[in-house]
Coordinates of C-alpha atoms (C1' of nucleotides) in Angstrom, one line a residue:
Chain A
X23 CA 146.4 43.0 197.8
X24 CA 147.5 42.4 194.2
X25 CA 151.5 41.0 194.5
X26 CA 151.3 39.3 191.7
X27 CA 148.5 40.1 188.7
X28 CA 149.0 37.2 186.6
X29 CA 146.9 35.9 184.2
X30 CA 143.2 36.6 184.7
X31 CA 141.3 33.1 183.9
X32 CA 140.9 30.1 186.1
X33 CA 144.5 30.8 187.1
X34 CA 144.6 29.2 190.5
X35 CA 143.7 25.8 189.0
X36 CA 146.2 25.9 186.1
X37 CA 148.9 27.0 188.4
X38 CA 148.3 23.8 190.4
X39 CA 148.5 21.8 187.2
X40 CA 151.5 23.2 186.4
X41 CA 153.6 22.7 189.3
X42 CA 151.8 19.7 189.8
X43 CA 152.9 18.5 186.0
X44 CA 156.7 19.7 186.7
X45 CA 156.9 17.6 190.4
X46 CA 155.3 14.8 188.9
X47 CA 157.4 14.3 185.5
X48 CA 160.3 14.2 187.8
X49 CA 159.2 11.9 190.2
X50 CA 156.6 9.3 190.8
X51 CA 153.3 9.5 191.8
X52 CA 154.0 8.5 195.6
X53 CA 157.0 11.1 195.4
X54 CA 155.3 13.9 195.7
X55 CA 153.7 15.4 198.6
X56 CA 150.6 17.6 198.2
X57 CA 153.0 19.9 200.6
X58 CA 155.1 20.1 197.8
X59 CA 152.8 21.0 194.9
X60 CA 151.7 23.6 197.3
X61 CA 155.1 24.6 197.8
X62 CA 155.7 24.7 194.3
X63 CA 152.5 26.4 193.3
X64 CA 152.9 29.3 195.7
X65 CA 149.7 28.7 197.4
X66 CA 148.7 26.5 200.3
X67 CA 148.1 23.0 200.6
X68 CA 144.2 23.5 201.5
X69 CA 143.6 25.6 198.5
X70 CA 144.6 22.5 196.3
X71 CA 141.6 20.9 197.8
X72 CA 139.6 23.2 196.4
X73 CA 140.0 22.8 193.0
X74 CA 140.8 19.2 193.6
X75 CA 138.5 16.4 195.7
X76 CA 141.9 14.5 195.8
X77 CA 145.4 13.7 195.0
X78 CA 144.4 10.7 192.3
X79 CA 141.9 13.5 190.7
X80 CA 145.2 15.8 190.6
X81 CA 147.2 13.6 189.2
X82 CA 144.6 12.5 186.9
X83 CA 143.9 15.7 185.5
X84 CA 147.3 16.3 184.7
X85 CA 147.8 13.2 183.1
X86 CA 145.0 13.9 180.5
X87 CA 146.1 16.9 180.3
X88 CA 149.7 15.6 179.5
X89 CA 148.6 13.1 177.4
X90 CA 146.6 15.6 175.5
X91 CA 149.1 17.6 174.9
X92 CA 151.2 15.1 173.6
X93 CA 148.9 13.6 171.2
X94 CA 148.8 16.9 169.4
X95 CA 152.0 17.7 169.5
X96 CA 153.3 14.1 168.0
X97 CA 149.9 14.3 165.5
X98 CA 151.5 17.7 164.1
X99 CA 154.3 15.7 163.4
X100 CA 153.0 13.7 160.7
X101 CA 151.9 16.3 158.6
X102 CA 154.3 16.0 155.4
X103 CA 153.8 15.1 151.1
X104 CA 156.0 14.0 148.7
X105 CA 157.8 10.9 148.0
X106 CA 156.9 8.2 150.7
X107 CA 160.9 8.0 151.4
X108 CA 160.3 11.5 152.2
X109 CA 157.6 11.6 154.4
X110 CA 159.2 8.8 156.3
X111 CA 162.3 10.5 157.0
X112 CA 160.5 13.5 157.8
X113 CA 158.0 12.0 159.8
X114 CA 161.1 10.4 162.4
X115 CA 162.5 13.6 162.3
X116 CA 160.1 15.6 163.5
X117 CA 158.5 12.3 166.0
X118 CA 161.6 12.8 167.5
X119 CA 162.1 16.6 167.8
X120 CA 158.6 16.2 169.6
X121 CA 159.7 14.2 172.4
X122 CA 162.8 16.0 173.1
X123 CA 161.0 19.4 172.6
X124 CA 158.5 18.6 175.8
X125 CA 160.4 15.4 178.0
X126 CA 158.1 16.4 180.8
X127 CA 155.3 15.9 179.1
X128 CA 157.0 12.3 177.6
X129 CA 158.4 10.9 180.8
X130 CA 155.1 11.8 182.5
X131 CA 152.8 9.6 180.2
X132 CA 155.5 6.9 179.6
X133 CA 156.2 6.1 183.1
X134 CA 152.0 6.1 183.1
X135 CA 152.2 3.2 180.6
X136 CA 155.5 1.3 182.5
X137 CA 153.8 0.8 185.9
X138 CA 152.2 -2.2 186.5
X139 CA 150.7 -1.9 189.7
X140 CA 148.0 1.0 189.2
X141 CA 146.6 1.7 185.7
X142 CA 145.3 5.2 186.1
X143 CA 144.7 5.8 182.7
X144 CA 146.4 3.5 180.4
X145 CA 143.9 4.5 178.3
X146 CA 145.4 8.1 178.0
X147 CA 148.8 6.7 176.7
X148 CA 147.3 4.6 174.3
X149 CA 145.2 6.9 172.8
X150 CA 148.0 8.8 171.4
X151 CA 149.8 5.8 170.4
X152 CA 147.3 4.0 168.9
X153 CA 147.1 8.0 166.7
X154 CA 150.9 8.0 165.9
X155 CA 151.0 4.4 164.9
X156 CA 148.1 4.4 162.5
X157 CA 149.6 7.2 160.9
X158 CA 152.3 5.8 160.6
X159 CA 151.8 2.5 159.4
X160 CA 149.2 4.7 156.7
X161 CA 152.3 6.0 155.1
X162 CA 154.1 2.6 154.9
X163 CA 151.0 1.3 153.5
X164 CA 150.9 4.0 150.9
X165 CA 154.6 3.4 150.1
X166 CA 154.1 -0.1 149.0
X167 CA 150.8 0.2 147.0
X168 CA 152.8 2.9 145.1
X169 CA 155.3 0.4 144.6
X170 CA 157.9 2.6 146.6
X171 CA 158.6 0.0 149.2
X172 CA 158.8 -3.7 149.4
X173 CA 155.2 -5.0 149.7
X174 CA 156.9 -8.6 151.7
X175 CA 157.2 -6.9 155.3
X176 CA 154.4 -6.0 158.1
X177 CA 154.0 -2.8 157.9
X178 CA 152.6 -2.7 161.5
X179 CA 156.7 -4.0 162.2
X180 CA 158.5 -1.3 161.0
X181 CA 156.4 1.1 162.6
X182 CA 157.3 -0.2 165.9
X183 CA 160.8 0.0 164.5
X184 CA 160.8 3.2 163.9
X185 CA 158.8 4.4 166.7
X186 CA 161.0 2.1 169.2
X187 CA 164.0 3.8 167.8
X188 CA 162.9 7.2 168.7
X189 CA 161.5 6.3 172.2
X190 CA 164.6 4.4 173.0
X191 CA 166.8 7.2 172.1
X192 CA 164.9 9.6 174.0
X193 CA 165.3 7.4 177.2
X194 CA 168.6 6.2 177.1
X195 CA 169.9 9.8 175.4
X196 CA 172.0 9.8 178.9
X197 CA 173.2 6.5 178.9
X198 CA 174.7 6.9 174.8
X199 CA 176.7 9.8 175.4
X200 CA 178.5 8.9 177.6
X201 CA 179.2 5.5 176.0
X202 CA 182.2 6.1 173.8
X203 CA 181.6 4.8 170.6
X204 CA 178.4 7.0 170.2
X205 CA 178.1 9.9 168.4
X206 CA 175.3 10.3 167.7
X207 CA 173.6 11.1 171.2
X208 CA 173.4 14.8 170.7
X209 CA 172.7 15.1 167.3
X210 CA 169.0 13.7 167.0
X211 CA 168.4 14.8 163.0
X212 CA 171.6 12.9 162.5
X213 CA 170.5 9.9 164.1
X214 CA 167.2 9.9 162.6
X215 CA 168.6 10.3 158.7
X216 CA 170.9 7.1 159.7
X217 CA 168.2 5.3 161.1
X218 CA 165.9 5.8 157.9
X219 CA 168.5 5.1 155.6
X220 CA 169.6 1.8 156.9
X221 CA 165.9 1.0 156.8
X222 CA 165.5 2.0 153.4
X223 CA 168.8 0.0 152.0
X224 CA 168.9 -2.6 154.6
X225 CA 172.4 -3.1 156.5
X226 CA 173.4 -5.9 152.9
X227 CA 175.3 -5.2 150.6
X228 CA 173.2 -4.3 147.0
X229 CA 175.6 -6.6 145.5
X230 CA 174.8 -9.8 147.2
X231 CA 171.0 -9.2 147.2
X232 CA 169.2 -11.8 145.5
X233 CA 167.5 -9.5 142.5
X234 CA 164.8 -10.3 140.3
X235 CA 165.1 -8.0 137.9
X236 CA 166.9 -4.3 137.0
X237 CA 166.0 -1.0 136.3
Chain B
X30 CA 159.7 -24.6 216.1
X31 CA 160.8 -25.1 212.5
X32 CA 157.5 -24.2 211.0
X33 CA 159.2 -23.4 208.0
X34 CA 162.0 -25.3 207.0
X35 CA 163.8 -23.6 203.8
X36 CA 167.5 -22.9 202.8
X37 CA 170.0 -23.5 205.1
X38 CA 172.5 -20.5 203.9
X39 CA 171.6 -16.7 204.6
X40 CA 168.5 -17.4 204.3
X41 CA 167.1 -14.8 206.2
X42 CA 168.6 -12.1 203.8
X43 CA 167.6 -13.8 201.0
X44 CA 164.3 -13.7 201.9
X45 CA 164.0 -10.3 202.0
X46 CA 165.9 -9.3 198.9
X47 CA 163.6 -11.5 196.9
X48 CA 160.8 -9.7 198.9
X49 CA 162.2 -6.6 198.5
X50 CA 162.8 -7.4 194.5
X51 CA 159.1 -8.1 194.1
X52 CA 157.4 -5.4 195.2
X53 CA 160.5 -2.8 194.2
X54 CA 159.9 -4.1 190.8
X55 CA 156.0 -3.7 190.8
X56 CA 155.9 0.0 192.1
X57 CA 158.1 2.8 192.5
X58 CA 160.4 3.5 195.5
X59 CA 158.5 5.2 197.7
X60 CA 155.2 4.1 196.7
X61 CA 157.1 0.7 198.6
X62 CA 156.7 0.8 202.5
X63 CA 159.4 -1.3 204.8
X64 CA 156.2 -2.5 206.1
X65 CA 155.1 -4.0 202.9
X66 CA 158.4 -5.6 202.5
X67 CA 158.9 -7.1 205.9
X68 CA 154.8 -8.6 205.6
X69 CA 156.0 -10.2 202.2
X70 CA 158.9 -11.7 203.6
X71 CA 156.7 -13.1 206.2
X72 CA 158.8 -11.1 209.1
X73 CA 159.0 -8.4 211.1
X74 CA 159.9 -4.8 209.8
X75 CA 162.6 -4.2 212.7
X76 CA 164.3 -7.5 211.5
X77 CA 165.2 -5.9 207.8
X78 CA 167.2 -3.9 209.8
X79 CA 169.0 -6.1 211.2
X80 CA 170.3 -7.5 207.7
X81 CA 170.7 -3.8 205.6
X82 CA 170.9 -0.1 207.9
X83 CA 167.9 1.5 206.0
X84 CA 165.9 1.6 202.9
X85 CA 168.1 3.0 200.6
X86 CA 170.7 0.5 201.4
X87 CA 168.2 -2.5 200.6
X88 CA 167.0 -1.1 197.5
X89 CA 170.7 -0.4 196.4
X90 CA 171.1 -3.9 197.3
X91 CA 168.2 -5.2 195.0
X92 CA 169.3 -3.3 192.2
X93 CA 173.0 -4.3 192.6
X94 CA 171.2 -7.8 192.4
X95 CA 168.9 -7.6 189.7
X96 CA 171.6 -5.4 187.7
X97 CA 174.3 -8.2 187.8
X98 CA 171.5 -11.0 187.3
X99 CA 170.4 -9.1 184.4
X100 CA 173.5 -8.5 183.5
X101 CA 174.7 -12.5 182.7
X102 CA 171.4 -13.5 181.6
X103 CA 171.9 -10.7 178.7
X104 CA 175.6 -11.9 178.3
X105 CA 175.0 -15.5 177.6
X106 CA 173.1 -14.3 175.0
X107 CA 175.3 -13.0 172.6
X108 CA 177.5 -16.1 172.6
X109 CA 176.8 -17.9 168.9
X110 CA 179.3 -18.1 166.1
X111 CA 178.5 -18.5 162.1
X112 CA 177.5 -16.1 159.4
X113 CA 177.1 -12.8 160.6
X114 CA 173.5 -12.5 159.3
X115 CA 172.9 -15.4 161.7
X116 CA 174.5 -14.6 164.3
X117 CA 172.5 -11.8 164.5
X118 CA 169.2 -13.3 164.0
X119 CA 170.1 -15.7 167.4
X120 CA 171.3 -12.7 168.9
X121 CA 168.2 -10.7 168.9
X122 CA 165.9 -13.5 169.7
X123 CA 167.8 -14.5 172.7
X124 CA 167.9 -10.8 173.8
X125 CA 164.6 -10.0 173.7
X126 CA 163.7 -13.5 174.8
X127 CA 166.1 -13.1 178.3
X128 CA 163.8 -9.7 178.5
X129 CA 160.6 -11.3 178.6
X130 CA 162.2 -14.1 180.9
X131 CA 162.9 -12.3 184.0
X132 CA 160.4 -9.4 183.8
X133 CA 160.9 -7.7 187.1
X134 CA 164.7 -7.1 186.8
X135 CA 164.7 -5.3 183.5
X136 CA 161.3 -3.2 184.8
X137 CA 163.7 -2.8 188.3
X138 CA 167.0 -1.5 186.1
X139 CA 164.8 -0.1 183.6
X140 CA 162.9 2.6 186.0
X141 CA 166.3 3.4 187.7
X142 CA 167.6 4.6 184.3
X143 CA 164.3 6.8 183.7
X144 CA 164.2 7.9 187.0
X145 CA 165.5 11.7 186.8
X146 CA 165.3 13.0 190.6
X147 CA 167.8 10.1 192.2
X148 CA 170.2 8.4 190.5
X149 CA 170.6 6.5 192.8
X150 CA 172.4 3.4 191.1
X151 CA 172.8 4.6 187.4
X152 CA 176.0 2.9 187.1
X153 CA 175.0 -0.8 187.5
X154 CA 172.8 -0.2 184.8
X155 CA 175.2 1.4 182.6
X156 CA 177.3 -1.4 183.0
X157 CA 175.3 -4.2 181.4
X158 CA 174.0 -1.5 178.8
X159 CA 177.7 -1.4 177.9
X160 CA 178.2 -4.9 178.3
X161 CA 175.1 -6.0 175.4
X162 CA 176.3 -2.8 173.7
X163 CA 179.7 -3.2 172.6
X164 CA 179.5 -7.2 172.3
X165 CA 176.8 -6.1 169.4
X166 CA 178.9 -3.5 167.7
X167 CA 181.3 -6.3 167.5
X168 CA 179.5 -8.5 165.8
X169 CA 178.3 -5.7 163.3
X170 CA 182.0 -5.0 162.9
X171 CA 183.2 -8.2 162.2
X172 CA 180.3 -8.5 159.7
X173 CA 181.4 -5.4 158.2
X174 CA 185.5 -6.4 157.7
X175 CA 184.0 -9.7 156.7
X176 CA 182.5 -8.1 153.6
X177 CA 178.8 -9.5 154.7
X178 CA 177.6 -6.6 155.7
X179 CA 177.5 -2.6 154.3
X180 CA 180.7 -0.9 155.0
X181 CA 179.0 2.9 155.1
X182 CA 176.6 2.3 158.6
X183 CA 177.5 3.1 162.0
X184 CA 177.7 -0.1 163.6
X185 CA 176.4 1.7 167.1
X186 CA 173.8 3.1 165.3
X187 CA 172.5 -0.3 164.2
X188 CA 173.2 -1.6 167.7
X189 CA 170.9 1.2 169.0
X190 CA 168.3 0.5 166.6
X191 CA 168.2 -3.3 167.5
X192 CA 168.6 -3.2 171.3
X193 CA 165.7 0.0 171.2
X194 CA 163.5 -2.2 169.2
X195 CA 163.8 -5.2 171.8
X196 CA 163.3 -3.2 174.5
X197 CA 161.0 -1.2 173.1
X198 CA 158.6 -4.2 172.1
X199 CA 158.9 -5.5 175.5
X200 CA 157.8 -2.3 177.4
X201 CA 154.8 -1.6 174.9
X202 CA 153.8 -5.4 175.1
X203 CA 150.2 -4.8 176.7
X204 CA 149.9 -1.8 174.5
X205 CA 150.8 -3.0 171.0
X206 CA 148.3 -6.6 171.9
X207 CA 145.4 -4.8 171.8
X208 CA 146.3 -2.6 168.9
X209 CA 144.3 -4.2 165.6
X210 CA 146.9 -4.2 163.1
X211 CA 149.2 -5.6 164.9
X212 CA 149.6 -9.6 165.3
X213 CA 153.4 -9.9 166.8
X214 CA 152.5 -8.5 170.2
X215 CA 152.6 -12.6 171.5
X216 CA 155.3 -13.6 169.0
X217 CA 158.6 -12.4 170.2
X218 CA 160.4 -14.7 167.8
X219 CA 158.1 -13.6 165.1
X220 CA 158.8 -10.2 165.8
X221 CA 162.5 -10.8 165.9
X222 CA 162.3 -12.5 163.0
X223 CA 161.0 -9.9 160.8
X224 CA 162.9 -7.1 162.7
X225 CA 166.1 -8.9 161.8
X226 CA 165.0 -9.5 157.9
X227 CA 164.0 -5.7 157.6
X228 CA 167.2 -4.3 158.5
X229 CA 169.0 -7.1 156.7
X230 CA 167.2 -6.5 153.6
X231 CA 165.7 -2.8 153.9
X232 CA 162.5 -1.6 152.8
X233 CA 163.5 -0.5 149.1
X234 CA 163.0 -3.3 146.6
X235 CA 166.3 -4.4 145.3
X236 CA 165.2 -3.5 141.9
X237 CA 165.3 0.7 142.3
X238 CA 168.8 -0.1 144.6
X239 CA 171.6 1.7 142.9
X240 CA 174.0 -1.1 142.7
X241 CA 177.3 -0.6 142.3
X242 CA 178.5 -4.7 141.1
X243 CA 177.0 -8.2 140.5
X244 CA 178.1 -11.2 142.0
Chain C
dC11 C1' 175.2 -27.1 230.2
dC12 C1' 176.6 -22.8 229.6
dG13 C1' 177.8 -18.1 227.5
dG14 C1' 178.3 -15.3 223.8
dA15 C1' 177.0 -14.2 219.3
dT16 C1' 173.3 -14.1 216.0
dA17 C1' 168.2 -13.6 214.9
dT18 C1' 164.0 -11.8 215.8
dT19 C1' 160.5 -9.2 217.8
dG20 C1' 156.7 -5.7 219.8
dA21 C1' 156.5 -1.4 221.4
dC22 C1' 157.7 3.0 220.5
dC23 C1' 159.5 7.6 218.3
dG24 C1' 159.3 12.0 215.7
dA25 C1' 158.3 13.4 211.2
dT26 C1' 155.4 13.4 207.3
dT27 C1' 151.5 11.9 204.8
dG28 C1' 146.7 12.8 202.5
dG29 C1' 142.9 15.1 203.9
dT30 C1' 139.4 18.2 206.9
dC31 C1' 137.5 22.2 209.0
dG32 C1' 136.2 26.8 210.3
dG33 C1' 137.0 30.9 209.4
dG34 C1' 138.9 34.6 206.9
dT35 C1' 139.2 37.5 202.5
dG36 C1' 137.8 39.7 198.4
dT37 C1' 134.3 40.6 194.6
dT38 C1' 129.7 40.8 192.7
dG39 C1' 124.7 41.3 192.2
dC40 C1' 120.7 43.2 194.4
Chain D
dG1 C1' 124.8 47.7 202.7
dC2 C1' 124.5 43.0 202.7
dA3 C1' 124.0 38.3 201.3
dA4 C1' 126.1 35.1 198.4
dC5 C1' 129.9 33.4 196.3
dA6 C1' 134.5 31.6 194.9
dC7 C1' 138.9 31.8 196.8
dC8 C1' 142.4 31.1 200.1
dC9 C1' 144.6 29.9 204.5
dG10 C1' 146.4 28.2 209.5
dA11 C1' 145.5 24.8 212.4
dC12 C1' 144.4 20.4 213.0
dC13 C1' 143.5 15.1 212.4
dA14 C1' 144.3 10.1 212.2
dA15 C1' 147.3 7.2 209.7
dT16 C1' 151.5 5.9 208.1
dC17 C1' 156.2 6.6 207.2
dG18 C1' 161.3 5.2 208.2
dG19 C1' 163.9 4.1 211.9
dT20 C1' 165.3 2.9 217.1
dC21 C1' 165.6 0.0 221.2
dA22 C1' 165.4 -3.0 224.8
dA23 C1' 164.1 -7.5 225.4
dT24 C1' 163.7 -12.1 224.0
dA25 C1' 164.5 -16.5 221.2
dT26 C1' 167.7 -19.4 218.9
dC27 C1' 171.9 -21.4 217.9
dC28 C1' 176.6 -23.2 218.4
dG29 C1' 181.4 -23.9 220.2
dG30 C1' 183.6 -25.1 224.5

DNA sequence: CCGGATATTGACCGATTGGTCGGGTGTTGC
DNA sequence: GCAACACCCGACCAATCGGTCAATATCCGG
């Protein structure tokens, strides 16, 4: 019999992975039953042993295979030229658009990185961190040797700033809206442009800045 | 026999909660067996049910617990008075610092609000959200009618952008340490610090600022 | 010293868990 | 035409799950 003549490659195993990746972004590891990825898969339980010596392996697999995912997608991101101011508000732009464009895949490798108890591959998570960060701190770097940016702060601190804007949006997006004086929770490219531009002009006034010298 | 003789009150209760808190904050929901719990609180499993009908009563109870713990500790605070600028640095440091104080309630709140499948208590945390929230738009707000601060930024945005970077730091904590370029990771205050000074001051030297007026 | 409430327990229940096993389907190479 | 192979499944397993229950142990007011 042929019900269903999908695609022709390994096809069993990725349609494992995939229900497998959708049960597991929504809840946590001990959550879901193999029964249920079965379930979920169209296939039976057993078979999921065949591709798979175990549930850890499972949900290992598509972990990396989140996390790989992931990385590329948020690496894609950085990808701009032009003014530094530019690239930076382009860069949180699009950093953001990538986490709301795949949440699975971003709730999946964060909650990875939150647990305490059983570091399955921390190492995963970091990766793609550790890619996003030094990119970003690369453009903050360039900024200030072009004399774009102030050369007196970390660099290293407001990428965490920026990045810890974006990933704190993304998980408290339901929390904001409905939180009153918010208005902001459903209009991420106007969130992002505020966020920059406070952190370019800083929240003082100009006039009150202690200035060294003018244009 | 008195083997053990501890509190007087509800003691029994209280023993389990703070069980129940423990290993509720280490691991998810259902990766945390009434087993595990009653062996923690050095008792039997059948006993827990004697204090709370089922599971997802005691874990409502623990996270009404931690939520309103959580809660005051983030409350007291906010409490300082002065300059705005200062008010905020002491604000942010005492924030993130109550975060790193009582790790295993914000991890307990903090995984409720991620958790997409259950809500199953999404309104405690909510509450103390809105709580640290609007007491920090305040502030910005007062700074802004007090002609300290800019007059053309969202006050909630800023909130946002402070609250995400406190929390932010404290979930990525492990992450960030072993990350090269970056030596805050075991310097909260530090970290506040220049967080604080960034968004006071912005990243544009005050040279290329269009300024509108001199003191 | 007693009697009723409060605590506390071991033994037990049906359901579900992760995982195994033997045997059934194709399809492919010889 | 048949052996070898990957693929797939129903039935089954021991262990553990959340939860129940009847029976004790402990306490405290009269």
């Amino acid at each position: 019999m042929e019900d269903l003549p999908l695609a022709i490659e390994g096809e069993g195993r990725q349609r494992i992975l995939a229900a497998a990746e959708k049960l597991f972004s929504d809840k946590a590891f001990d959550a879901v039953s193999m029964n249920a990825i079965a379930v979920q898969a169209g296939i039976s339980k057993a078979n999921i042993y065949h591709y798979f010596p175990n549930k850890d392996a499972l949900y290992l697999a598509v972990l990396r295979d989140a996390s790989h995912n992931l990385r590329t997608l948020l690496n894609d991101a950085v990808n701009a030229h032009g003014a530094v101011v530019d690239v930076l508000r382009h860069f949180a732009r699009c950093h953001l658009q990538a986490l709301l464009d795949r949440p699975e895949l971003v709730r999946l490798v964060w909650r990875e990185i939150l647990e305490k108890g059983a570091p399955r591959a921390q190492e995963f998570a970091e990766q793609g961190f550790a890619d996003v960060f030094s990119a970003l701190v690369a453009v903050l770097e360039t900024g200030q040797s072009r004399g774009e940016l102030r050369v007196d702060f970390d660099p290293a601190l407001v990428a965490t700033l920026l990045l810890g804007a974006n990933v704190f949006f993304f998980q408290s997006r339901d929390i904001l809206r409905h939180y009153p004086p918010i208005i902001f929770a459903d209009d991420p490219a106007g969130y992002d442009a505020g966020i920059v531009e406070i952190l370019l002009r800083g929240l003082i006034p100009a006039s009150s800045v202690d200035m060294a010298s003018t244009r």
